[in-house]
């Protein structure tokens, strides 16, 4: 009937009547999840970076989002023309905007408020304003056409 082989090791995985919560699989895994190997990762997931974080979450103990919304005004772009720029944004320049409200004009898409908390060689991470709340996000500096911090 089914193209799969029956494996009796899994017959008690879900007890009749539903049971409470997830079963412990494999035994000793606790809370229904297997133990993590040393260094994180496992089960097809990459290991966590030093300090935690990863996968869209800020580092543990890292910078928190701003406690208030961004300014109510929208800054005017300094490039003026709104046309394409041949120059990439320098990470050293945007590092002056760390922990400051920053308005970003991306090369593609709508501009948005950003609160940078980390600047790397080719990317910036921090909190992006959705219009209602702050969300941790990252952006490649090559995707930024212009920015202005206030």
Coordinates of N, CA and C in Angstrom, one line a residue, residues 8 16-17 19 26 34 36 44 47 51 60 66 71 77 94 108 122 124 136 140 147 149:
X8 N 9.3 -0.6 13.3 CA 8.6 -0.6 14.6 C 9.2 0.3 15.7
X16 N -1.8 6.5 21.2 CA -3.2 6.7 20.9 C -3.8 7.7 21.9
X17 N -4.8 8.5 21.4 CA -5.4 9.4 22.3 C -4.7 10.8 22.3
X19 N -2.0 12.2 23.7 CA -0.9 12.5 24.7 C -0.7 14.0 24.9
X26 N 14.9 11.5 20.0 CA 15.1 10.1 20.5 C 15.1 10.2 22.0
X34 N 15.9 16.5 19.9 CA 17.2 15.9 20.2 C 18.2 16.9 20.8
X36 N 21.5 19.1 21.3 CA 22.3 19.7 20.3 C 23.8 19.2 20.4
X44 N 20.6 19.7 10.4 CA 20.6 20.5 9.1 C 20.7 22.0 9.4
X47 N 25.7 26.1 12.8 CA 26.0 26.4 14.2 C 25.7 27.9 14.4
X51 N 28.4 34.4 20.4 CA 27.5 35.5 21.0 C 26.0 35.3 20.8
X60 N 22.5 37.5 21.6 CA 22.1 37.6 23.0 C 22.9 38.6 23.8
X66 N 15.3 50.6 19.7 CA 15.0 51.8 20.3 C 13.7 51.7 21.1
X71 N 11.8 59.4 14.1 CA 11.2 60.7 14.0 C 10.0 60.7 13.0
X77 N 16.5 63.3 0.4 CA 17.8 62.8 -0.1 C 18.7 63.9 -0.5
X94 N 28.8 54.8 7.2 CA 27.6 54.5 7.9 C 27.9 54.1 9.3
X108 N 16.9 49.4 -4.6 CA 15.6 48.9 -5.0 C 14.6 48.9 -3.9
X122 N 30.9 44.4 4.8 CA 30.0 44.6 3.6 C 28.5 44.6 4.0
X124 N 25.4 45.9 7.2 CA 25.0 46.6 8.3 C 23.8 45.9 9.0
X136 N 14.5 43.2 13.8 CA 16.0 43.1 13.6 C 16.2 42.6 12.1
X140 N 22.9 44.6 3.0 CA 24.2 44.7 2.3 C 24.5 46.1 1.9
X147 N 22.0 57.2 2.5 CA 21.5 57.1 3.9 C 21.7 58.5 4.5
X149 N 21.7 59.9 8.7 CA 21.3 59.7 10.1 C 21.0 61.0 10.8

